[in-house]
Amino acid sequence: MLMPFGKHRDERVEDVPTSYLVWLIGEEFLDDYSPLASAIHRELSERLSVDEVRPDKSLARKIVQAGYATVSRKGDQDREALGLAAAWLY
């Protein structure tokens, strides 16, 4: 599936960086793109070698977004590592 919008428009989901996919999973507007959300969940599941990426929960989403934004601003973490950690929390 190709990304229909954003920084990675027209790129295959498989080619989009993990940190961007994790960020998208945390965005409420993605609920309007059900097939894309499913493709992202599948891709993250494969990358993280787990059976299933847990479904979004609004409270978890807020916690991950706030923490991700805070840590990201500090610049003391690699963005890819941050993305993997955030995905694991879901």
XYZ file of C-alpha atoms in Angstrom:
90
model
C 0.000 0.000 0.000
C 1.217 3.505 -0.808
C 1.124 6.358 1.649
C -1.677 8.667 0.447
C -0.376 11.838 2.117
C 2.390 13.529 4.057
C 6.137 13.508 3.999
C 6.244 9.963 2.569
C 3.430 10.338 0.035
C 3.537 7.705 -2.734
C 6.056 5.575 -0.808
C 5.211 1.988 0.097
C 4.345 1.529 3.776
C 7.159 -1.023 3.906
C 9.657 1.709 2.963
C 8.508 4.337 5.483
C 10.678 4.766 8.621
C 9.415 3.114 11.792
C 9.375 6.396 13.700
C 6.981 7.933 11.134
C 4.667 4.901 11.228
C 4.580 5.019 15.014
C 3.780 8.722 14.907
C 0.917 8.060 12.484
C -0.520 5.318 14.675
C -0.804 7.898 17.452
C -2.722 10.389 15.308
C -6.525 10.371 15.554
C -6.998 11.340 11.891
C -5.628 7.925 10.926
C -8.954 6.472 12.081
C -10.386 7.869 8.820
C -7.920 5.720 6.837
C -8.836 2.234 8.031
C -6.997 0.268 5.299
C -3.871 2.357 5.858
C -4.086 1.905 9.628
C -4.343 -1.862 9.131
C -1.342 -1.850 6.783
C 0.709 0.152 9.298
C -0.226 -2.195 12.142
C 0.785 -5.197 10.022
C 4.076 -3.570 9.035
C 4.972 -2.616 12.606
C 4.046 -6.104 13.743
C 6.466 -7.594 11.212
C 9.236 -5.161 12.092
C 8.883 -5.750 15.794
C 8.619 -9.539 15.390
C 5.540 -9.807 17.550
C 2.277 -11.569 16.810
C 0.199 -8.432 16.966
C 0.616 -4.718 17.501
C -1.830 -3.797 20.228
C -4.793 -1.702 19.095
C -4.886 2.017 19.809
C -6.331 3.127 23.104
C -6.942 6.833 23.591
C -5.157 7.075 26.939
C -2.141 5.126 25.716
C -2.078 7.350 22.638
C -1.952 10.510 24.772
C 0.762 9.104 27.024
C 2.921 7.977 24.120
C 2.461 11.254 22.231
C 3.338 13.375 25.247
C 6.339 11.267 26.174
C 7.546 10.927 22.594
C 7.315 14.682 22.042
C 9.147 15.435 25.289
C 11.970 12.988 24.729
C 12.231 13.905 21.058
C 12.641 17.601 21.905
C 15.466 16.800 24.297
C 17.297 15.167 21.410
C 18.963 12.609 23.662
C 17.450 9.593 21.930
C 17.781 8.144 18.466
C 14.454 8.661 16.608
C 14.378 5.058 15.378
C 14.867 3.752 18.926
C 12.157 6.127 20.123
C 9.797 4.845 17.449
C 10.405 1.220 18.395
C 9.872 1.957 22.070
C 6.643 3.833 21.369
C 5.354 1.017 19.147
C 6.153 -1.520 21.847
C 4.047 0.470 24.330
C 1.002 0.175 22.086
